[in-house]
């Protein structure tokens, strides 16, 4: 099965997506997601100008060799742009291999390790009571695990809170600026979760995303304060370039930790996993070099009882979600999958076999990863520049958003 051609499709059905479509001489097509929020065209160019010319004519079945060729062969290793591009090729090739075998992808990954994948939804509100309403809404939809984010008194635009029903991280135009106050947040966050536990008890899992905003000692303090609320996880409490920072957090709290949505290589996570500094690894199929690389991360994590908790925000396309669910249903140390439903228009452009039922998702039984693209419809929604916001402290210091 030879690669005949590969095309990069950039479209904006409710938000921007970069999709790689590989075609073979046997007439099969495979899809991979290469969306890097706010930096989409860099990956599109990397694919079009540097990767696609090296793919044409290769045997599409040689997934591992092609992965190594693109990784080692480029000389310049790692990085979000490179790894998103490699991830898209890898995902499209797994899609093709499974289609040519006539099997759903999870069968090629060792079969099912569970009936379906538990997912967590996003509950958000402008204040505690609105967040309580959103949690109760998610419970009604059957979610077993819910991430709760709330507006914070004294902070105009807190992370994770949107005017619209679904939170969408990117905004049209140049990056907006938001103001952050660690003091106000640390004062507020424990009160939010105390109220949620008081109202809903302990039957449902609660999660929270700190979004890289605290220093290690502040994160330790928050983890400790949240212990009575027994969170499923506290996510990205501090930036993780310095993996050692998590030793300090770990010394002070038993609140489980989840990290890795911005990682792109197993090396970003190695010390965190081997030193058992985290409980969940959040790397995604799209940003971490595809299914092949993510399986290696999961295999390393399995040795240390670290479980997966893949990033699944709306900036990862349905192609990523499809692939993530095949990965999740097959891998032995699956933990949970993030589920932020896409806009109806996104779902229309990317018809898919995966389904949601009472808090669990299933990848479906279609051959391949089960996600396609309606190119004609996609062409009606051209790329529209959008960026993630930036954050500053109240005195103007640039901070982690
Ligand atoms: C987030 C995302 O889903 C998450 O946990 O941290 O909202 C993140 O901000 C975006 O994916 C950035 O592109
Ligand atoms: Mg996050």
CSV table of C-alpha atoms and ligand atoms in Angstrom, one decimal:
chain,number,residue,atom,x,y,z
A,1,UNK,CA,0.0,0.0,0.0
A,2,UNK,CA,1.9,3.0,-1.3
A,3,UNK,CA,1.3,6.6,-0.3
A,4,UNK,CA,0.1,8.3,-3.5
A,5,UNK,CA,-0.5,11.8,-2.1
A,6,UNK,CA,-1.1,13.8,1.1
A,7,UNK,CA,-3.0,17.0,1.5
A,8,UNK,CA,-3.3,19.5,4.3
A,9,UNK,CA,-6.8,20.9,4.9
A,10,UNK,CA,-7.1,24.0,7.0
A,11,UNK,CA,-10.6,25.0,7.9
A,12,UNK,CA,-12.7,26.9,10.5
A,13,UNK,CA,-16.0,25.3,11.2
A,14,UNK,CA,-16.6,27.2,14.5
A,15,UNK,CA,-12.8,27.2,15.1
A,16,UNK,CA,-9.6,26.5,13.2
A,17,UNK,CA,-8.4,22.9,12.5
A,18,UNK,CA,-5.5,21.5,10.5
A,19,UNK,CA,-6.1,18.1,9.1
A,20,UNK,CA,-3.8,15.8,7.1
A,21,UNK,CA,-5.3,13.5,4.6
A,22,UNK,CA,-3.1,10.7,3.2
A,23,UNK,CA,-4.2,8.8,0.0
A,24,UNK,CA,-2.9,5.4,-1.1
A,25,UNK,CA,-2.6,3.7,-4.4
A,26,UNK,CA,-5.3,1.3,-3.2
A,27,UNK,CA,-7.8,4.2,-3.0
A,28,UNK,CA,-7.9,4.3,0.8
A,29,UNK,CA,-7.6,7.6,2.7
A,30,UNK,CA,-6.4,8.2,6.3
A,31,UNK,CA,-6.8,11.3,8.5
A,32,UNK,CA,-4.7,12.9,11.2
A,33,UNK,CA,-5.3,16.0,13.3
A,34,UNK,CA,-2.4,18.6,13.3
A,35,UNK,CA,-4.2,21.5,15.1
A,36,UNK,CA,-1.9,23.6,17.3
A,37,UNK,CA,-4.1,26.3,18.8
A,38,UNK,CA,-3.1,29.8,17.7
A,39,UNK,CA,-0.2,28.4,15.7
A,40,UNK,CA,-2.1,26.4,13.1
A,41,UNK,CA,-0.4,27.7,9.9
A,42,UNK,CA,3.1,26.9,11.2
A,43,UNK,CA,2.2,23.2,11.4
A,44,UNK,CA,0.4,23.4,8.0
A,45,UNK,CA,3.5,24.7,6.4
A,46,UNK,CA,5.8,22.2,8.2
A,47,UNK,CA,3.6,19.4,6.8
A,48,UNK,CA,3.1,20.9,3.3
A,49,UNK,CA,6.6,22.2,2.7
A,50,UNK,CA,8.7,19.6,4.5
A,51,UNK,CA,6.9,16.4,5.4
A,52,UNK,CA,4.5,15.6,2.5
A,53,UNK,CA,7.3,15.6,-0.1
A,54,UNK,CA,9.1,12.9,2.0
A,55,UNK,CA,6.0,10.7,2.3
A,56,UNK,CA,5.0,10.2,-1.3
A,57,UNK,CA,5.9,6.8,-2.6
A,58,UNK,CA,6.5,5.2,0.9
A,59,UNK,CA,4.8,2.1,2.1
A,60,UNK,CA,1.9,3.3,4.2
A,61,UNK,CA,2.2,0.1,6.4
A,62,UNK,CA,5.7,1.1,7.7
A,63,UNK,CA,4.3,3.3,10.5
A,64,UNK,CA,7.2,3.0,13.0
A,65,UNK,CA,9.9,3.4,10.3
A,66,UNK,CA,8.1,6.5,8.9
A,67,UNK,CA,7.8,7.9,12.5
A,68,UNK,CA,11.5,7.4,13.1
A,69,UNK,CA,12.3,8.9,9.7
A,70,UNK,CA,10.4,12.1,10.4
A,71,UNK,CA,11.7,12.3,14.0
A,72,UNK,CA,15.4,11.4,13.7
A,73,UNK,CA,15.7,12.2,10.0
A,74,UNK,CA,14.8,15.9,10.5
A,75,UNK,CA,17.8,16.2,12.8
A,76,UNK,CA,15.8,18.9,14.8
A,77,UNK,CA,14.0,16.8,17.4
A,78,UNK,CA,10.8,17.5,19.4
A,79,UNK,CA,8.9,20.7,19.7
A,80,UNK,CA,5.1,21.3,19.3
A,81,UNK,CA,5.2,22.1,15.6
A,82,UNK,CA,7.3,19.1,14.6
A,83,UNK,CA,5.5,16.7,16.9
A,84,UNK,CA,2.0,17.8,15.8
A,85,UNK,CA,3.0,17.2,12.2
A,86,UNK,CA,4.5,13.8,13.0
A,87,UNK,CA,1.4,13.0,15.1
A,88,UNK,CA,-0.9,13.7,12.2
A,89,UNK,CA,1.1,11.5,9.8
A,90,UNK,CA,1.1,8.7,12.4
A,91,UNK,CA,-2.6,8.9,13.1
A,92,UNK,CA,-3.4,8.9,9.4
A,93,UNK,CA,-1.2,5.8,8.9
A,94,UNK,CA,-2.9,3.9,11.8
A,95,UNK,CA,-6.2,4.9,10.3
A,96,UNK,CA,-5.1,3.5,6.9
A,97,UNK,CA,-3.7,0.3,8.4
A,98,UNK,CA,-6.9,-0.4,10.3
A,99,UNK,CA,-9.1,0.4,7.2
A,100,UNK,CA,-7.0,-1.9,5.1
A,101,UNK,CA,-7.5,-4.7,7.7
A,102,UNK,CA,-11.2,-3.8,7.8
A,103,UNK,CA,-11.0,-3.4,11.6
A,104,UNK,CA,-11.7,-0.7,14.1
A,105,UNK,CA,-8.3,0.7,15.1
A,106,UNK,CA,-8.5,-0.5,18.8
A,107,UNK,CA,-8.3,-4.1,17.5
A,108,UNK,CA,-4.8,-3.4,16.1
A,109,UNK,CA,-3.8,-1.9,19.4
A,110,UNK,CA,-4.4,-5.1,21.3
A,111,UNK,CA,-8.2,-5.1,21.5
A,112,UNK,CA,-10.4,-3.7,24.2
A,113,UNK,CA,-9.3,-3.4,27.8
A,114,UNK,CA,-12.6,-2.0,28.9
A,115,UNK,CA,-16.2,-1.6,27.7
A,116,UNK,CA,-16.0,2.2,27.2
A,117,UNK,CA,-13.9,5.2,28.2
A,118,UNK,CA,-15.0,7.3,31.2
A,119,UNK,CA,-14.9,11.0,30.2
A,120,UNK,CA,-15.1,14.2,32.2
A,121,UNK,CA,-17.2,17.2,31.2
A,122,UNK,CA,-16.6,20.9,31.9
A,123,UNK,CA,-18.9,22.7,34.4
A,124,UNK,CA,-18.3,26.4,34.5
A,125,UNK,CA,-20.1,29.4,36.0
A,126,UNK,CA,-19.6,33.1,36.8
A,127,UNK,CA,-19.8,32.4,40.5
A,128,UNK,CA,-20.1,29.4,42.9
A,129,UNK,CA,-23.9,29.0,42.5
A,130,UNK,CA,-23.8,29.1,38.7
A,131,UNK,CA,-21.0,26.5,38.8
A,132,UNK,CA,-23.2,24.4,41.1
A,133,UNK,CA,-26.0,24.6,38.5
A,134,UNK,CA,-23.6,23.6,35.7
A,135,UNK,CA,-22.4,20.6,37.8
A,136,UNK,CA,-25.9,19.5,38.4
A,137,UNK,CA,-26.6,19.8,34.7
A,138,UNK,CA,-23.7,17.5,34.0
A,139,UNK,CA,-24.9,15.0,36.6
A,140,UNK,CA,-28.2,14.9,34.8
A,141,UNK,CA,-26.5,14.2,31.5
A,142,UNK,CA,-24.9,11.2,33.2
A,143,UNK,CA,-21.3,12.4,33.7
A,144,UNK,CA,-19.5,10.5,36.4
A,145,UNK,CA,-16.6,13.0,36.4
A,146,UNK,CA,-16.9,16.7,36.2
A,147,UNK,CA,-14.3,19.5,36.0
A,148,UNK,CA,-15.4,22.6,37.9
A,149,UNK,CA,-14.2,26.1,37.1
A,150,UNK,CA,-15.7,29.3,38.4
A,151,UNK,CA,-15.4,33.1,38.1
A,152,UNK,CA,-13.3,34.4,40.9
A,153,UNK,CA,-14.3,37.5,42.9
A,154,UNK,CA,-12.1,40.4,42.0
A,155,UNK,CA,-10.8,38.8,38.7
A,156,UNK,CA,-12.5,40.0,35.6
A,157,UNK,CA,-11.8,37.0,33.3
A,158,UNK,CA,-10.9,33.8,35.0
A,159,UNK,CA,-9.6,30.8,33.0
A,160,UNK,CA,-12.2,28.4,31.9
A,161,UNK,CA,-15.2,30.7,32.1
A,162,UNK,CA,-17.1,31.7,28.9
A,163,UNK,CA,-20.1,33.8,28.1
A,164,UNK,CA,-21.3,31.0,25.8
A,165,UNK,CA,-22.5,27.6,26.8
A,166,UNK,CA,-19.3,25.9,25.9
A,167,UNK,CA,-15.9,27.3,26.8
A,168,UNK,CA,-13.7,28.0,23.8
A,169,UNK,CA,-10.1,28.9,24.6
A,170,UNK,CA,-9.1,30.8,21.4
A,171,UNK,CA,-10.4,34.3,20.6
A,172,UNK,CA,-10.7,36.0,17.2
A,173,UNK,CA,-8.1,38.7,16.4
A,174,UNK,CA,-4.8,39.3,18.3
A,175,UNK,CA,-4.3,37.9,21.8
A,176,UNK,CA,-6.5,39.5,24.4
A,177,UNK,CA,-5.0,40.3,27.9
A,178,UNK,CA,-6.4,39.1,31.2
A,179,UNK,CA,-5.5,40.0,34.7
A,180,UNK,CA,-4.6,37.3,37.3
A,181,UNK,CA,-4.4,37.4,41.0
A,182,UNK,CA,-2.9,34.3,42.8
A,183,UNK,CA,-4.0,35.7,46.2
A,184,UNK,CA,-7.7,36.0,45.2
A,185,UNK,CA,-7.7,32.6,43.5
A,186,UNK,CA,-6.1,30.8,46.5
A,187,UNK,CA,-8.6,32.4,48.8
A,188,UNK,CA,-11.5,31.3,46.6
A,189,UNK,CA,-10.8,27.9,45.1
A,190,UNK,CA,-11.1,25.8,48.4
A,191,UNK,CA,-14.5,27.5,49.1
A,192,UNK,CA,-15.8,26.5,45.7
A,193,UNK,CA,-15.0,22.8,46.2
A,194,UNK,CA,-16.3,22.8,49.8
A,195,UNK,CA,-19.6,24.1,48.5
A,196,UNK,CA,-19.7,21.5,45.7
A,197,UNK,CA,-19.0,18.7,48.1
A,198,UNK,CA,-21.6,20.0,50.5
A,199,UNK,CA,-24.2,20.2,47.8
A,200,UNK,CA,-23.4,17.0,45.8
A,201,UNK,CA,-21.7,14.7,48.2
A,202,UNK,CA,-18.8,12.4,47.1
A,203,UNK,CA,-20.5,10.3,44.5
A,204,UNK,CA,-19.1,12.1,41.5
A,205,UNK,CA,-15.5,12.8,40.6
A,206,UNK,CA,-14.6,16.4,40.7
A,207,UNK,CA,-11.6,17.8,38.8
A,208,UNK,CA,-10.0,21.2,38.6
A,209,UNK,CA,-7.6,22.9,36.2
A,210,UNK,CA,-5.1,25.4,37.7
A,211,UNK,CA,-3.7,26.1,34.2
A,212,UNK,CA,-0.1,26.6,35.2
A,213,UNK,CA,-0.8,29.7,37.3
A,214,UNK,CA,0.9,28.9,40.7
A,215,UNK,CA,4.4,28.6,42.0
A,216,UNK,CA,5.3,25.1,43.4
A,217,UNK,CA,4.8,26.1,47.1
A,218,UNK,CA,1.5,27.8,46.3
A,219,UNK,CA,0.4,24.7,44.4
A,220,UNK,CA,1.4,22.6,47.5
A,221,UNK,CA,-0.8,24.9,49.7
A,222,UNK,CA,-3.8,24.5,47.3
A,223,UNK,CA,-3.4,20.7,47.1
A,224,UNK,CA,-3.4,20.5,50.9
A,225,UNK,CA,-6.4,22.8,51.3
A,226,UNK,CA,-8.4,20.7,48.8
A,227,UNK,CA,-7.6,17.4,50.4
A,228,UNK,CA,-10.9,17.1,52.4
A,229,UNK,CA,-12.8,17.6,49.0
A,230,UNK,CA,-11.0,14.5,47.5
A,231,UNK,CA,-10.5,15.7,44.0
A,232,UNK,CA,-10.0,13.2,41.2
A,233,UNK,CA,-7.2,15.5,40.1
A,234,UNK,CA,-5.6,18.9,40.3
A,235,UNK,CA,-4.4,19.8,36.9
A,236,UNK,CA,-1.3,21.7,35.8
A,237,UNK,CA,-0.8,23.4,39.2
A,238,UNK,CA,2.6,24.9,38.1
A,239,UNK,CA,4.4,25.0,34.8
A,240,UNK,CA,6.3,21.7,34.3
A,241,UNK,CA,9.4,22.7,32.3
A,242,UNK,CA,11.1,22.1,35.6
A,243,UNK,CA,9.9,18.6,36.5
A,244,UNK,CA,11.6,18.8,39.9
A,245,UNK,CA,9.0,21.4,40.9
A,246,UNK,CA,6.6,18.5,41.4
A,247,UNK,CA,8.8,17.0,44.1
A,248,UNK,CA,8.0,19.9,46.3
A,249,UNK,CA,4.3,19.7,45.6
A,250,UNK,CA,4.2,16.0,46.2
A,251,UNK,CA,6.0,16.3,49.6
A,252,UNK,CA,3.0,18.4,50.9
A,253,UNK,CA,-0.1,16.9,49.4
A,254,UNK,CA,-2.0,13.7,48.5
A,255,UNK,CA,-4.3,15.5,46.1
A,256,UNK,CA,-3.7,13.6,42.8
A,257,UNK,CA,-1.9,15.5,40.1
A,258,UNK,CA,-2.4,15.6,36.3
A,259,UNK,CA,0.1,17.2,33.9
A,260,UNK,CA,1.1,17.2,30.3
A,261,UNK,CA,-1.3,18.7,27.9
A,262,UNK,CA,1.5,20.9,26.5
A,263,UNK,CA,4.1,18.1,26.4
A,264,UNK,CA,5.1,16.7,23.0
A,265,UNK,CA,7.7,14.1,23.9
A,266,UNK,CA,8.2,11.2,26.3
A,267,UNK,CA,11.2,13.1,27.6
A,268,UNK,CA,9.0,16.0,28.9
A,269,UNK,CA,7.3,13.5,31.2
A,270,UNK,CA,10.1,11.0,32.0
A,271,UNK,CA,11.1,12.2,35.4
A,272,UNK,CA,7.5,13.0,36.4
A,273,UNK,CA,6.6,9.5,35.7
A,274,UNK,CA,9.7,7.6,36.9
A,275,UNK,CA,9.8,9.5,40.1
A,276,UNK,CA,6.1,9.0,40.6
A,277,UNK,CA,5.5,12.8,40.9
A,278,UNK,CA,2.1,12.7,39.1
A,279,UNK,CA,-0.9,10.4,38.9
A,280,UNK,CA,-2.2,11.2,35.4
A,281,UNK,CA,-0.4,12.0,32.2
A,282,UNK,CA,-2.4,14.4,29.9
A,283,UNK,CA,-0.5,14.1,26.6
A,284,UNK,CA,-2.7,13.9,23.5
A,285,UNK,CA,-2.5,12.0,20.3
A,286,UNK,CA,-2.3,15.2,18.3
A,287,UNK,CA,0.4,17.1,20.2
A,288,UNK,CA,2.5,14.1,21.3
A,289,UNK,CA,3.6,12.5,18.1
A,290,UNK,CA,0.5,10.4,17.4
A,291,UNK,CA,-0.7,7.0,18.6
A,292,UNK,CA,2.8,5.3,18.3
A,293,UNK,CA,4.5,7.8,20.6
A,294,UNK,CA,1.6,8.0,23.1
A,295,UNK,CA,1.6,4.3,23.4
A,296,UNK,CA,5.2,4.4,24.5
A,297,UNK,CA,4.4,7.1,27.1
A,298,UNK,CA,1.5,4.9,28.4
A,299,UNK,CA,3.8,1.9,28.6
A,300,UNK,CA,6.3,3.8,30.6
A,301,UNK,CA,3.5,5.2,32.8
A,302,UNK,CA,2.1,1.8,33.4
A,303,UNK,CA,5.3,0.7,35.2
A,304,UNK,CA,4.6,3.3,37.8
A,305,UNK,CA,0.8,3.1,38.1
A,306,UNK,CA,0.5,6.5,36.4
A,307,UNK,CA,-2.7,6.5,34.3
A,308,UNK,CA,-3.7,8.4,31.1
A,309,UNK,CA,-6.0,11.4,31.1
A,310,UNK,CA,-5.7,12.7,27.6
A,311,UNK,CA,-6.3,16.4,26.8
A,312,UNK,CA,-9.5,16.7,24.8
A,313,UNK,CA,-10.4,20.4,24.6
A,314,UNK,CA,-12.3,21.7,21.5
A,315,UNK,CA,-9.0,22.8,19.9
A,316,UNK,CA,-8.3,19.1,19.3
A,317,UNK,CA,-10.4,18.0,16.4
A,318,UNK,CA,-12.8,15.1,16.2
A,319,UNK,CA,-10.1,13.2,14.4
A,320,UNK,CA,-8.0,13.5,17.7
A,321,UNK,CA,-11.0,12.4,19.8
A,322,UNK,CA,-11.6,9.4,17.6
A,323,UNK,CA,-8.0,8.3,17.8
A,324,UNK,CA,-7.9,9.1,21.5
A,325,UNK,CA,-10.9,6.8,22.2
A,326,UNK,CA,-9.3,3.9,20.3
A,327,UNK,CA,-6.1,4.4,22.3
A,328,UNK,CA,-8.1,4.8,25.5
A,329,UNK,CA,-10.2,1.7,25.2
A,330,UNK,CA,-7.2,-0.4,24.4
A,331,UNK,CA,-4.5,0.8,26.8
A,332,UNK,CA,-4.3,-1.0,30.1
A,333,UNK,CA,-3.6,2.1,32.3
A,334,UNK,CA,-6.4,4.3,30.9
A,335,UNK,CA,-7.6,6.7,33.5
A,336,UNK,CA,-10.1,9.2,32.0
A,337,UNK,CA,-10.6,11.2,28.8
A,338,UNK,CA,-11.4,14.9,28.7
A,339,UNK,CA,-14.6,15.6,26.8
A,340,UNK,CA,-15.4,19.1,25.7
A,341,UNK,CA,-18.2,18.7,23.1
A,342,UNK,CA,-17.4,20.3,19.7
A,343,UNK,CA,-19.8,22.9,18.1
A,344,UNK,CA,-22.5,21.2,16.0
A,345,UNK,CA,-20.8,22.7,12.8
A,346,UNK,CA,-17.5,21.1,13.7
A,347,UNK,CA,-19.3,17.7,14.1
A,348,UNK,CA,-20.9,18.2,10.7
A,349,UNK,CA,-17.6,18.8,9.0
A,350,UNK,CA,-16.1,15.8,10.8
A,351,UNK,CA,-18.7,12.9,10.8
A,352,UNK,CA,-17.6,10.3,13.3
A,353,UNK,CA,-18.4,6.9,14.7
A,354,UNK,CA,-17.7,7.7,18.3
A,355,UNK,CA,-20.6,8.1,20.8
A,356,UNK,CA,-21.3,9.5,24.2
A,357,UNK,CA,-23.6,7.7,26.7
A,358,UNK,CA,-24.1,8.5,30.3
A,359,UNK,CA,-20.6,9.7,31.1
A,360,UNK,CA,-18.7,7.2,28.9
A,361,UNK,CA,-17.5,7.3,25.3
A,362,UNK,CA,-17.0,4.5,22.8
A,363,UNK,CA,-14.9,4.8,19.6
A,364,UNK,CA,-17.4,2.8,17.5
A,365,UNK,CA,-16.8,-0.2,15.2
A,366,UNK,CA,-16.1,1.6,11.9
A,367,UNK,CA,-12.9,0.4,10.3
A,368,UNK,CA,-10.0,2.8,11.1
A,369,UNK,CA,-10.4,5.5,13.7
A,370,UNK,CA,-13.9,6.2,12.5
A,371,UNK,CA,-13.6,9.9,11.7
A,372,UNK,CA,-13.9,11.5,8.3
A,373,UNK,CA,-13.9,15.0,6.8
A,374,UNK,CA,-16.6,16.5,4.6
A,375,UNK,CA,-14.2,18.5,2.4
A,376,UNK,CA,-16.8,20.4,0.5
A,377,UNK,CA,-18.4,21.7,3.6
A,378,UNK,CA,-15.0,22.4,5.2
A,379,UNK,CA,-14.1,24.6,2.2
A,380,UNK,CA,-16.9,26.9,3.1
A,381,UNK,CA,-15.2,27.8,6.4
A,382,UNK,CA,-11.7,29.2,5.6
A,383,UNK,CA,-9.0,29.8,8.2
A,384,UNK,CA,-9.8,32.7,10.6
A,385,UNK,CA,-7.0,34.0,12.8
A,386,UNK,CA,-7.5,33.4,16.5
A,387,UNK,CA,-5.2,33.4,19.5
A,388,UNK,CA,-5.2,32.2,23.1
A,389,UNK,CA,-5.2,35.2,25.5
A,390,UNK,CA,-2.2,36.1,27.7
A,391,UNK,CA,-2.3,36.8,31.4
A,392,UNK,CA,-0.7,39.5,33.5
A,393,UNK,CA,-0.5,40.0,37.3
A,394,UNK,CA,-2.3,43.1,38.7
A,395,UNK,CA,1.0,45.1,38.5
A,396,UNK,CA,1.4,44.3,34.8
A,397,UNK,CA,3.9,41.4,35.1
A,398,UNK,CA,3.4,38.9,32.3
A,399,UNK,CA,2.3,35.6,33.8
A,400,UNK,CA,1.4,32.1,32.5
A,401,UNK,CA,-2.1,32.1,31.0
B,1,LIG,C1,-7.3,23.2,28.9
B,1,LIG,C2,-7.5,23.8,27.6
B,1,LIG,O1,-8.7,21.4,28.4
B,1,LIG,C3,-7.9,21.9,29.2
B,1,LIG,O2,-7.6,21.3,30.2
B,1,LIG,O3,-6.2,23.5,29.7
B,1,LIG,O4,-8.7,24.6,27.7
B,1,LIG,C4,-6.4,24.6,27.0
B,1,LIG,O5,-6.4,25.9,27.6
B,1,LIG,C5,-6.5,24.7,25.6
B,1,LIG,O6,-6.6,23.5,25.0
B,1,LIG,C6,-5.4,25.5,24.9
B,1,LIG,O7,-5.4,25.4,23.6
B,2,LIG,MG1,-5.8,22.0,31.1
